[in-house]
Amino acid sequence: MANLGTTTQRIPTSSKPSSPASDTHEPKGPHEKPYADFKFYCPINIPLTAEAAAARIIRNLGNLGLYYTLFVWIILFITLIPQRKVSLILLVIMTYVTTLYCLLLRACPNSVVLHRIIDKRIVLSLLFIATAVQLILTKAGIHFAVTLSSSVPIVLLHAVLWASTCEYDAYETQEGSVTEELAPLTGHSDGENRSSDAV
């Protein structure tokens, strides 16, 4: 009963003194934290041999072909705006048809007719030829030729100098996954990445 109003204080048996040497890897201020793990990477370099340059062009045209096509299309669209209204309308219609075809390929991934019997490259080549013929018939052939002659060398130069498209692609969040993992925008799988790295 005598100990009823008193409190007992226990002394800890093991205590670790904080040493200032253990915190040396941390940044000193909050403004320095984003720059602690900064690494500079330049994906542009010159290939050593002609074979390596050709392999890199083929790989980059396959992986980044959509972006290259969009680059050429924007230049052609801008050059047609001031004078060739009919050619501009036909270009937009053919772009719409091409987009519908690509969406159809995505919507039916298991279709034997769309993926094995009818080759995608043949259909896209026919759409390109039809677009070129329409532009020539509407007197926009000069615009088309100037656009191709000015943009294709830039595309080829980028395809030669762009070293790595596998690790440093543009990525988007895959919504179907629980972990919200990143998926490449170009749509190639990891097995294709490894085979293209081996080349």
N, CA and C of each residue as an Amber inpcrd file, in Angstrom:
protein
   597
   0.8120000  -1.1970000   0.0000000   0.0000000   0.0000000   0.0000000
   0.8460000   1.2470000   0.0000000   2.0920000   1.1220000   0.4470000
   2.9400000   2.3030000   0.5170000   3.3630000   2.7530000  -0.8610000
   3.4120000   1.8510000  -1.8320000   3.8610000   2.1920000  -3.1900000
   2.7120000   2.6090000  -4.0940000   1.5690000   2.8540000  -3.5520000
   0.4070000   3.1480000  -4.3660000   0.5210000   4.4670000  -5.1050000
   1.0450000   5.4730000  -4.5270000   1.1120000   6.7840000  -5.1760000
   2.4150000   7.0660000  -5.8790000   3.3870000   6.2040000  -5.8260000
   4.6830000   6.4610000  -6.4440000   4.7910000   5.7590000  -7.7860000
   5.5770000   6.3170000  -8.6550000   5.8440000   5.7050000  -9.9560000
   7.2880000   5.2670000 -10.0170000   7.4770000   4.1660000 -10.7090000
   8.8210000   3.6350000 -10.8390000   9.3150000   3.9030000 -12.2600000
  10.4890000   4.4230000 -12.3650000  11.0710000   4.7150000 -13.6720000
  12.1760000   3.7180000 -13.9570000  12.0650000   3.0610000 -15.1470000
  13.0580000   2.0560000 -15.5160000  14.1080000   2.6790000 -16.4180000
  15.3060000   2.2590000 -16.2330000  16.4230000   2.7360000 -17.0420000
  16.6260000   1.7450000 -18.1750000  16.6600000   2.1960000 -19.4530000
  16.8680000   1.2520000 -20.5570000  18.2310000   0.5960000 -20.4790000
  18.2520000  -0.7040000 -20.7690000  19.4990000  -1.4590000 -20.6480000
  20.3830000  -1.3070000 -21.8780000  19.7780000  -1.1870000 -23.0810000
  20.5940000  -1.0510000 -24.2870000  20.1720000   0.2120000 -25.0110000
  21.0790000   1.0560000 -25.1940000  20.8100000   2.2980000 -25.9320000
  21.9040000   2.4950000 -26.9500000  21.4850000   2.8540000 -28.1800000
  22.4560000   3.0720000 -29.2550000  22.6730000   4.5570000 -29.4150000
  23.8680000   5.0040000 -29.1850000  24.1300000   6.4390000 -29.3920000
  24.1260000   6.7520000 -30.8850000  23.5140000   7.8390000 -31.2130000
  23.4630000   8.2310000 -32.6370000  24.7850000   8.8420000 -33.0280000
  25.3980000   8.2630000 -34.0350000  26.6810000   8.7660000 -34.4920000
  26.4730000   9.6520000 -35.7120000  27.1350000  10.7800000 -35.7610000
  26.9680000  11.6650000 -36.9270000  27.5820000  11.0930000 -38.1910000
  28.4650000  10.0860000 -38.0720000  29.1060000   9.5340000 -39.2670000
  28.1520000   8.6740000 -40.0860000  27.0720000   8.1380000 -39.4210000
  26.1560000   7.2670000 -40.1610000  25.2370000   8.0380000 -41.0930000
  25.0730000   9.3200000 -40.9020000  24.1820000  10.1360000 -41.7250000
  24.9360000  10.9010000 -42.8060000  26.1330000  10.4740000 -43.1680000
  26.9170000  11.2380000 -44.1400000  26.3910000  11.0710000 -45.5590000
  25.6840000   9.9770000 -45.8990000  25.2090000   9.7580000 -47.2630000
  23.9430000  10.5480000 -47.5620000  23.2640000  11.0640000 -46.5680000
  22.0390000  11.8250000 -46.7870000  22.3730000  13.2400000 -47.2500000
  21.5460000  13.8230000 -48.1260000  21.7660000  15.2170000 -48.5130000
  21.5480000  16.1380000 -47.3250000  22.2270000  17.2740000 -47.3440000
  22.1740000  18.1920000 -46.2170000  20.8600000  18.9500000 -46.1580000
  20.3340000  19.3340000 -47.2880000  19.1080000  20.1170000 -47.2820000
  18.0530000  19.4960000 -48.1620000  16.7860000  19.9400000 -48.0390000
  15.7270000  19.3670000 -48.8860000  15.8710000  19.7410000 -50.3520000
  16.5570000  20.8550000 -50.6390000  16.7480000  21.2550000 -52.0360000
  17.8100000  20.4100000 -52.7310000  18.6540000  19.7020000 -51.9680000
  19.6880000  18.8700000 -52.5680000  19.2210000  17.4420000 -52.8410000
  18.0840000  17.0150000 -52.2760000  17.6350000  15.6250000 -52.3990000
  17.3290000  15.2130000 -53.8390000  16.6580000  16.0270000 -54.6980000
  16.4090000  15.5770000 -56.0750000  17.6740000  15.3700000 -56.8960000
  18.7690000  16.0170000 -56.5120000  20.0040000  15.9160000 -57.2930000
  20.9540000  14.8540000 -56.7550000  20.5460000  14.1280000 -55.6990000
  21.4530000  13.1400000 -55.1020000  21.6960000  11.9620000 -56.0310000
  20.6400000  11.4780000 -56.7230000  20.7760000  10.3140000 -57.5960000
  20.7360000  10.6950000 -59.0680000  21.1670000  11.8650000 -59.4140000
  21.1100000  12.3410000 -60.7940000  22.1920000  11.6710000 -61.6220000
  21.7810000  11.0750000 -62.7560000  22.7240000  10.4650000 -63.6910000
  22.4510000  11.0250000 -65.0740000  23.4770000  11.3860000 -65.7920000
  23.3380000  11.9220000 -67.1370000  23.5230000  10.8000000 -68.1400000
  22.5510000  10.6930000 -69.0520000  22.6240000   9.6650000 -70.0970000
  22.3660000  10.3220000 -71.4420000  23.2460000  10.0820000 -72.3890000
  23.0730000  10.6030000 -73.7400000  22.8550000   9.4170000 -74.6810000
  21.6160000   9.2500000 -75.2230000  21.3500000   8.0830000 -76.0720000
  21.8130000   8.2530000 -77.5060000  22.5230000   9.3270000 -77.7890000
  22.9630000   9.6010000 -79.1630000  24.4570000   9.3580000 -79.2650000
  24.8460000   8.4860000 -80.1970000  26.2600000   8.2850000 -80.5020000
  26.3980000   7.7940000 -81.9340000  27.5980000   7.8520000 -82.4460000
  27.8690000   7.4680000 -83.8310000  28.2340000   5.9870000 -83.8730000
  27.5720000   5.1900000 -84.7390000  27.9400000   3.7660000 -84.8330000
  29.3320000   3.5980000 -85.4160000  29.9750000   2.5130000 -85.0150000
  31.3710000   2.3040000 -85.4100000  31.5170000   1.7720000 -86.8240000
  30.5990000   0.9120000 -87.2640000  30.7040000   0.3120000 -88.5950000
  29.4370000   0.5850000 -89.3950000  29.5200000   0.3270000 -90.7000000
  28.3490000   0.5040000 -91.5590000  27.2750000  -0.5310000 -91.2590000
  27.6960000  -1.7340000 -90.8720000  26.7230000  -2.7670000 -90.5250000
  25.9430000  -2.3910000 -89.2680000  26.6380000  -1.8160000 -88.2960000
  25.9700000  -1.3810000 -87.0680000  25.0080000  -0.2330000 -87.3500000
  25.4040000   0.6540000 -88.2730000  24.5180000   1.7670000 -88.6450000
  23.2610000   1.2500000 -89.3470000  23.4160000   0.2830000 -90.2470000
  22.2570000  -0.2780000 -90.9480000  21.3330000  -1.0140000 -89.9840000
  21.9150000  -1.7860000 -89.0550000  21.0920000  -2.4960000 -88.0710000
  20.3540000  -1.5240000 -87.1630000  21.0220000  -0.4210000 -86.8140000
  20.3760000   0.5760000 -85.9650000  19.2480000   1.2920000 -86.6900000
  19.4360000   1.5790000 -87.9930000  18.3710000   2.2270000 -88.7700000
  17.1550000   1.3140000 -88.8530000  17.3820000   0.0270000 -89.1390000
  16.2590000  -0.9170000 -89.2470000  15.5310000  -1.0390000 -87.9140000
  16.2790000  -1.1290000 -86.8260000  15.6610000  -1.2620000 -85.5050000
  14.8750000  -0.0090000 -85.1290000  15.4480000   1.1640000 -85.3730000
  14.7630000   2.4020000 -85.0030000  13.5590000   2.6830000 -85.8940000
  13.6360000   2.3190000 -87.1760000  12.4590000   2.4890000 -88.0350000
  11.3300000   1.5670000 -87.5970000  11.6750000   0.3860000 -87.1030000
  10.6410000  -0.5160000 -86.6020000  10.0440000  -0.0520000 -85.2880000
  10.8920000   0.4500000 -84.3870000  10.4200000   0.8450000 -83.0610000
   9.8020000   2.2360000 -83.0380000  10.3670000   3.1710000 -83.7870000
   9.9210000   4.5670000 -83.7420000   9.2520000   5.0130000 -85.0360000
   8.7930000   4.0550000 -85.8410000   8.1880000   4.4010000 -87.1330000
   6.9630000   5.2750000 -87.0080000   6.1820000   5.0720000 -85.9640000
   4.9910000   5.8970000 -85.7490000   5.3610000   7.3520000 -85.5230000
   6.3990000   7.6030000 -84.7430000   6.8310000   8.9700000 -84.4620000
   7.4480000   9.6270000 -85.7020000   8.1960000   8.8570000 -86.4760000
   8.7610000   9.3930000 -87.7100000   7.6590000   9.7560000 -88.7070000
   6.6510000   8.8890000 -88.8260000   5.5320000   9.1700000 -89.7270000
   4.7770000  10.4110000 -89.2880000   4.5700000  10.5440000 -87.9980000
   3.8750000  11.7250000 -87.4760000   4.6720000  13.0000000 -87.7260000
   5.9840000  12.9210000 -87.6340000   6.8400000  14.0750000 -87.9110000
   6.7060000  14.5140000 -89.3600000   6.7740000  13.5690000 -90.3060000
   6.6330000  13.8950000 -91.7310000   5.2250000  14.4000000 -92.0280000
   4.2160000  13.8010000 -91.4010000   2.8230000  14.1970000 -91.6390000
   2.5700000  15.6280000 -91.1800000   3.1340000  16.0170000 -90.0350000
   2.9340000  17.3840000 -89.5350000   3.5610000  18.3990000 -90.4770000
   4.7460000  18.0950000 -90.9900000   5.3910000  19.0190000 -91.9350000
   4.5610000  19.1430000 -93.2070000   4.0730000  18.0210000 -93.7390000
   3.2340000  18.0500000 -94.9380000   1.9300000  18.7940000 -94.6830000
   1.3330000  18.5870000 -93.5300000   0.0880000  19.2670000 -93.1820000
   0.2850000  20.7810000 -93.1380000   1.3890000  21.2340000 -92.5450000
   1.6590000  22.6730000 -92.4400000   1.9200000  23.2790000 -93.8110000
   2.6160000  22.5610000 -94.6890000   2.9030000  23.1140000 -96.0170000
   1.6640000  23.1740000 -96.9040000   0.6720000  22.3140000 -96.6360000
  -0.5440000  22.3290000 -97.4580000  -1.5740000  23.3520000 -96.9940000
  -1.4590000  23.8770000 -95.8030000  -2.4860000  24.7730000 -95.2620000
  -2.6980000  26.0330000 -96.1090000  -1.6690000  26.7700000 -96.5310000
  -1.9550000  28.0580000 -97.1800000  -2.6230000  27.9550000 -98.5470000
  -2.2300000  27.0070000 -99.3900000  -2.6640000  27.0470000-100.7890000
  -3.5170000  25.8620000-101.2130000  -3.3020000  24.6870000-100.7180000
  -3.9320000  23.4650000-101.2240000  -4.9810000  22.9310000-100.2470000
  -6.1780000  23.5210000-100.2730000  -7.2350000  23.1190000 -99.3420000
  -7.7880000  21.7280000 -99.6880000  -7.9720000  21.4410000-100.9760000
  -8.5090000  20.1410000-101.3820000  -7.5130000  19.0310000-101.0410000
  -6.2430000  19.2850000-101.2870000  -5.2110000  18.2930000-100.9470000
  -5.1580000  18.0570000 -99.4470000  -5.3610000  19.1170000 -98.6880000
  -5.3600000  18.9970000 -97.2370000  -6.5250000  18.1350000 -96.7560000
  -7.6900000  18.3270000 -97.3440000  -8.8620000  17.5220000 -96.9750000
  -8.6320000  16.0530000 -97.3310000  -8.0680000  15.7920000 -98.5130000
  -7.7820000  14.4040000 -98.9050000  -6.7330000  13.7620000 -97.9970000
  -5.7440000  14.5400000 -97.5790000  -4.7350000  14.0180000 -96.6560000
  -5.3620000  13.6360000 -95.3200000  -6.2690000  14.4640000 -94.8260000
  -6.9380000  14.1570000 -93.5560000  -7.8190000  12.9150000 -93.7030000
  -8.5070000  12.7780000 -94.8380000  -9.3560000  11.5940000 -95.0600000
  -8.5100000  10.3220000 -95.1040000  -7.3930000  10.3560000 -95.8110000
  -6.5360000   9.1680000 -95.8790000  -5.8980000   8.8520000 -94.5240000
  -5.6020000   9.8840000 -93.7380000  -5.0970000   9.6600000 -92.3820000
  -6.1590000   8.9930000 -91.5170000  -7.3940000   9.4180000 -91.6930000
  -8.5090000   8.8270000 -90.9460000  -8.6910000   7.3490000 -91.3270000
  -8.5970000   7.0370000 -92.6230000  -8.7320000   5.6470000 -93.0750000
  -7.5870000   4.7860000 -92.5180000  -6.3780000   5.3170000 -92.5300000
  -5.2300000   4.5830000 -91.9940000  -5.3790000   4.3350000 -90.4950000
  -5.8690000   5.3490000 -89.7830000  -6.0800000   5.1940000 -88.3420000
  -7.1380000   4.1330000 -88.0550000  -8.2150000   4.1290000 -88.8360000
  -9.2520000   3.1060000 -88.6510000  -8.6990000   1.7050000 -88.9010000
  -7.8390000   1.5630000 -89.9190000  -7.2360000   0.2590000 -90.1900000
  -6.3500000  -0.1890000 -89.0250000  -5.5450000   0.7280000 -88.4810000
  -4.6780000   0.3780000 -87.3550000  -5.4990000   0.0350000 -86.1120000
  -6.6060000   0.7480000 -85.8940000  -7.4840000   0.4260000 -84.7690000
  -8.1570000  -0.9330000 -84.9630000  -8.4870000  -1.2630000 -86.1950000
  -9.0690000  -2.5720000 -86.4870000  -8.0720000  -3.6960000 -86.1930000
  -6.8010000  -3.4540000 -86.5100000  -5.7750000  -4.4450000 -86.1870000
  -5.6400000  -4.6380000 -84.6800000  -5.7260000  -3.5340000 -83.9240000
  -5.6390000  -3.6270000 -82.4740000  -6.8760000  -4.2730000 -81.8630000
  -8.0500000  -4.0170000 -82.4730000  -9.3040000  -4.5440000 -81.9170000
  -9.4410000  -6.0450000 -82.1390000  -8.8410000  -6.5550000 -83.2100000
  -8.9350000  -7.9920000 -83.5370000  -7.5430000  -8.6100000 -83.5610000
  -6.9240000  -8.8200000 -82.3960000  -5.5520000  -9.3450000 -82.4010000
  -5.4560000 -10.8080000 -82.8060000  -6.5580000 -11.5560000 -82.7220000
  -6.5230000 -12.9880000 -83.0500000  -7.0610000 -13.2990000 -84.4400000
  -7.3230000 -12.2800000 -85.2420000  -7.8800000 -12.4950000 -86.5740000
  -6.8070000 -13.0290000 -87.5190000  -7.0690000 -14.1780000 -88.1000000
  -6.1180000 -14.7790000 -89.0420000  -6.0930000 -13.9870000 -90.3470000
  -7.2590000 -13.4770000 -90.7530000  -7.3370000 -12.7340000 -92.0200000
  -6.5390000 -11.4340000 -91.9390000  -6.6960000 -10.7060000 -90.8370000
  -6.0430000  -9.4030000 -90.7240000  -4.5480000  -9.5010000 -90.4490000
  -4.1260000 -10.5570000 -89.7760000  -2.7250000 -10.6130000 -89.3460000
  -1.8620000 -11.5860000 -90.1400000  -2.4670000 -12.5960000 -90.7730000
  -1.6390000 -13.5750000 -91.4920000  -1.9040000 -13.5870000 -92.9900000
  -3.1570000 -13.5340000 -93.3880000  -3.4680000 -13.5830000 -94.8210000
  -3.1700000 -12.2400000 -95.4780000  -3.6700000 -11.1640000 -94.8780000
  -3.4180000  -9.8130000 -95.3940000  -2.2490000  -9.2280000 -94.6150000
  -1.1730000  -8.9220000 -95.3240000   0.0050000  -8.3700000 -94.6600000
  -0.2090000  -6.8870000 -94.3770000   0.1150000  -6.4860000 -93.1510000
  -0.0680000  -5.0940000 -92.7280000   0.8050000  -4.1430000 -93.5460000
   2.0060000  -4.5660000 -93.8800000   2.9120000  -3.6930000 -94.6340000
   2.4020000  -3.4100000 -96.0370000   1.7460000  -4.4000000 -96.6530000
   1.1920000  -4.1930000 -97.9980000   0.0440000  -3.1950000 -97.9560000
  -0.8290000  -3.3250000 -96.9450000  -1.9680000  -2.4050000 -96.8320000
  -1.4870000  -0.9860000 -96.5600000  -0.5330000  -0.8280000 -95.6610000
  -0.0160000   0.5140000 -95.3660000   0.7260000   1.1050000 -96.5600000
   1.4180000   0.2700000 -97.3310000   2.0850000   0.7640000 -98.5480000
   1.0610000   1.2250000 -99.5850000  -0.0370000   0.4610000 -99.7300000
  -1.0900000   0.8720000-100.6710000  -1.7510000   2.1750000-100.2370000
  -1.9510000   2.3460000 -98.9440000  -2.5150000   3.6090000 -98.4560000
  -1.5700000   4.7780000 -98.6960000  -0.2770000   4.5440000 -98.5350000
   0.7100000   5.5960000 -98.8090000   0.7200000   5.9580000-100.2880000
   0.6770000   4.9450000-101.1700000   0.6720000   5.2010000-102.6160000
  -0.6010000   5.9400000-103.0170000  -1.7370000   5.5490000-102.4500000
  -2.9970000   6.2350000-102.7620000  -2.9590000   7.6930000-102.3090000
  -2.3810000   7.9530000-101.1600000  -2.2490000   9.3300000-100.6760000
  -1.3410000  10.1410000-101.5880000  -0.2200000   9.5490000-102.0090000
   0.7000000  10.2560000-102.9010000   0.0490000  10.5640000-104.2430000
  -0.7080000   9.6060000-104.8020000  -1.3870000   9.8300000-106.0880000
  -2.4340000  10.9270000-105.9550000  -3.1820000  10.9400000-104.8540000
  -4.1730000  11.9900000-104.6480000  -3.5280000  13.3660000-104.5290000
  -2.3860000  13.4310000-103.8430000  -1.7010000  14.7160000-103.7170000
  -1.1590000  15.1840000-105.0680000  -0.6800000  14.2570000-105.8850000
  -0.1620000  14.6440000-107.2050000  -1.2910000  15.1020000-108.1110000
  -2.4320000  14.3930000-108.0490000  -3.5630000  14.7680000-108.9010000
  -4.1910000  16.0990000-108.5020000  -4.0560000  16.4930000-107.2640000
  -4.5940000  17.7860000-106.8200000  -3.5290000  18.8780000-106.8350000
  -2.4710000  18.6630000-107.6000000  -1.4020000  19.6410000-107.8260000
  -0.6430000  20.0000000-106.5510000  -0.5070000  19.0420000-105.6610000
   0.2990000  19.2350000-104.4540000   1.5140000  18.3200000-104.4610000
   1.8980000  17.8530000-105.6530000   3.0470000  16.9600000-105.7540000
   4.3500000  17.6270000-105.3700000   4.4600000  18.9400000-105.6740000
   5.6880000  19.6630000-105.3110000   5.8010000  19.7660000-103.7910000
   4.6730000  20.0600000-103.1380000   4.6880000  20.1130000-101.6730000
   5.0880000  18.7680000-101.0790000   4.5520000  17.7000000-101.6660000
   4.8500000  16.3540000-101.1860000   6.3280000  16.0160000-101.3810000
   6.8710000  16.3350000-102.5430000   8.2830000  16.0350000-102.8230000
   9.2160000  16.8540000-101.9330000   8.9020000  18.1210000-101.7480000
   9.7470000  18.9750000-100.9010000   9.6990000  18.5080000 -99.4490000
   8.5050000  18.1090000 -99.0040000   8.3800000  17.6180000 -97.6240000
   9.1930000  16.3470000 -97.4230000   9.0920000  15.4030000 -98.3640000
   9.8580000  14.1570000 -98.2300000  11.3620000  14.4060000 -98.3160000
  11.7730000  15.2810000 -99.2460000  13.2100000  15.5190000 -99.4090000
  13.8150000  16.2760000 -98.2310000  13.0030000  17.0230000 -97.4960000
  13.5460000  17.7470000 -96.3430000  13.4180000  16.9760000 -95.0360000
  12.4210000  16.1120000 -94.9150000  12.2110000  15.4320000 -93.6350000
  12.8440000  14.0450000 -93.5680000  12.9290000  13.3370000 -94.6790000
  13.5010000  11.9820000 -94.6640000  14.9800000  11.9840000 -94.2530000
  15.8210000  12.9310000 -94.7080000  17.2020000  12.9400000 -94.1880000
  17.2880000  13.1710000 -92.6800000  16.3760000  13.9830000 -92.1260000
  16.3720000  14.2030000 -90.6740000  15.9860000  12.9150000 -89.9520000
  14.9930000  12.2180000 -90.4940000  14.5560000  10.9550000 -89.8970000
  15.6840000   9.9230000 -89.9400000  16.3610000   9.8120000 -91.0890000
  17.4590000   8.8430000 -91.2030000  18.6310000   9.2080000 -90.2980000
  18.9190000  10.5010000 -90.1740000  19.9990000  10.9260000 -89.2770000
  19.6670000  10.5770000 -87.8300000  18.4300000  10.7960000 -87.4330000
  18.0250000  10.4340000 -86.0720000  18.0760000   8.9160000 -85.8810000
  17.6480000   8.1630000 -86.8970000  17.6610000   6.6990000 -86.7800000
  19.0770000   6.1550000 -86.6770000  20.0390000   6.8130000 -87.3020000
  21.4330000   6.3670000 -87.2100000  22.0270000   6.7200000 -85.8550000
  21.7270000   7.9110000 -85.3460000  22.3850000   8.3850000 -84.1310000
  21.7100000   7.9270000 -82.8460000  20.4220000   7.5490000 -82.8990000
  19.7130000   7.1500000 -81.6820000  20.1610000   5.7580000 -81.2800000
  20.8870000   5.6710000 -80.1730000  21.5660000   4.4260000 -79.8230000
  20.6540000   3.4080000 -79.1790000  19.8350000   3.8000000 -78.2420000
  19.0650000   2.8230000 -77.4790000  17.6010000   3.2020000 -77.4820000
  16.7780000   2.3440000 -78.0860000  15.3340000   2.5620000 -78.0390000
  14.6630000   1.5950000 -77.0960000  15.4040000   0.6540000 -76.5480000
  14.7870000  -0.3850000 -75.7180000  14.6580000   0.0580000 -74.2730000
  15.7040000   0.6670000 -73.7290000  15.6770000   0.9910000 -72.3140000
  15.1070000   2.3700000 -72.0500000  15.1970000   3.2760000 -73.0000000
  14.8410000   4.6540000 -72.7340000  13.7040000   5.1220000 -73.6270000
  12.7470000   4.2190000 -73.8870000  11.5670000   4.5910000 -74.6440000
  10.6700000   5.4990000 -73.8320000   9.7160000   6.1100000 -74.5240000
   8.6520000   6.7930000 -73.8010000   7.7570000   5.7320000 -73.1880000
   7.4160000   5.8970000 -71.9230000   6.6380000   4.8930000 -71.2230000
   5.3170000   5.4780000 -70.7690000   4.3120000   4.6320000 -70.7070000
   3.0260000   5.0240000 -70.1720000   2.6110000   4.0160000 -69.1110000
   1.7450000   4.4240000 -68.2040000   1.2940000   3.5430000 -67.1450000
   0.2560000   2.5860000 -67.6820000   0.4440000   1.3180000 -67.4230000
  -0.4970000   0.3080000 -67.8850000  -1.6250000   0.2270000 -66.8660000
  -2.8490000   0.5650000 -67.2900000  -3.9490000   0.7090000 -66.3570000
  -4.4920000  -0.6290000 -65.8840000  -4.3490000  -1.6980000 -66.6520000
  -4.9140000  -2.9810000 -66.2930000  -4.1740000  -3.6730000 -65.1660000
  -2.9410000  -3.2660000 -64.8980000  -2.1620000  -3.9710000 -63.8910000
  -2.4310000  -3.3960000 -62.5100000  -2.3020000  -4.2520000 -61.4960000
  -2.5500000  -3.8190000 -60.1280000  -1.4320000  -2.9140000 -59.6420000
  -0.2140000  -3.2030000 -60.0540000   0.9340000  -2.4400000 -59.5780000
   1.1840000  -1.1820000 -60.3850000   0.3410000  -0.8980000 -61.3800000
   0.5100000   0.2900000 -62.2360000   1.9060000   0.3220000 -62.8360000
   2.3390000  -0.8010000 -63.4340000   3.6750000  -0.8730000 -63.9930000
   3.7180000  -0.1400000 -65.3260000   4.9300000   0.2070000 -65.7530000
   5.1130000   0.9850000 -66.9680000   5.2020000   0.0680000 -68.1700000
   4.5750000   0.4880000 -69.2710000   4.6060000  -0.2850000 -70.5110000
   5.1090000   0.6200000 -71.6250000   5.9790000   0.1380000 -72.5280000
   6.5060000   0.9890000 -73.5930000   5.4220000   1.3490000 -74.5910000
   5.4950000   2.5940000 -75.1080000   4.5180000   3.0790000 -76.0760000
   4.6620000   2.4200000 -77.4280000   5.8390000   1.9150000 -77.7420000
   6.0550000   1.3660000 -79.0730000   5.4490000  -0.0050000 -79.2550000
   5.1490000  -0.7300000 -78.1820000   4.4020000  -1.9650000 -78.2790000
   5.2020000  -3.2120000 -78.5510000   6.5290000  -3.2000000 -78.3840000
   7.2980000  -4.4300000 -78.5850000   7.5080000  -5.1040000 -77.2470000
   7.7120000  -6.4130000 -77.2860000   7.8440000  -7.1950000 -76.0610000
   9.2940000  -7.2760000 -75.6260000   9.5040000  -7.8650000 -74.4360000
  10.8680000  -7.9890000 -73.9260000  11.7140000  -8.9190000 -74.7610000
  11.1030000  -9.9490000 -75.3380000  11.8640000 -10.8710000 -76.1770000
  12.3740000 -10.2030000 -77.4270000  11.5550000  -9.2980000 -77.9800000
  12.0340000  -8.5570000 -79.1490000  13.1200000  -7.5960000 -78.7680000
  13.0510000  -7.0360000 -77.5260000  14.1010000  -6.1340000 -77.0690000
  15.4240000  -6.8510000 -76.9790000  15.3890000  -8.0620000 -76.4320000
  16.6490000  -8.7920000 -76.2840000  17.2250000  -9.1930000 -77.6160000
  16.3440000  -9.5550000 -78.5590000  16.8550000  -9.9440000 -79.8710000
  17.3890000  -8.7450000 -80.6270000  16.7820000  -7.5750000 -80.4190000
  17.3080000  -6.3860000 -81.1050000  18.5820000  -5.9080000 -80.4680000
  18.7590000  -6.1500000 -79.1440000  20.0200000  -5.7760000 -78.5150000
  21.1460000  -6.6710000 -78.9880000  20.8150000  -7.9310000 -79.3040000
  21.8520000  -8.8470000 -79.7530000  22.3980000  -8.4800000 -81.1100000
  21.5930000  -7.7540000 -81.9340000  22.0460000  -7.3200000 -83.2560000
  22.9870000  -6.1890000 -83.0980000
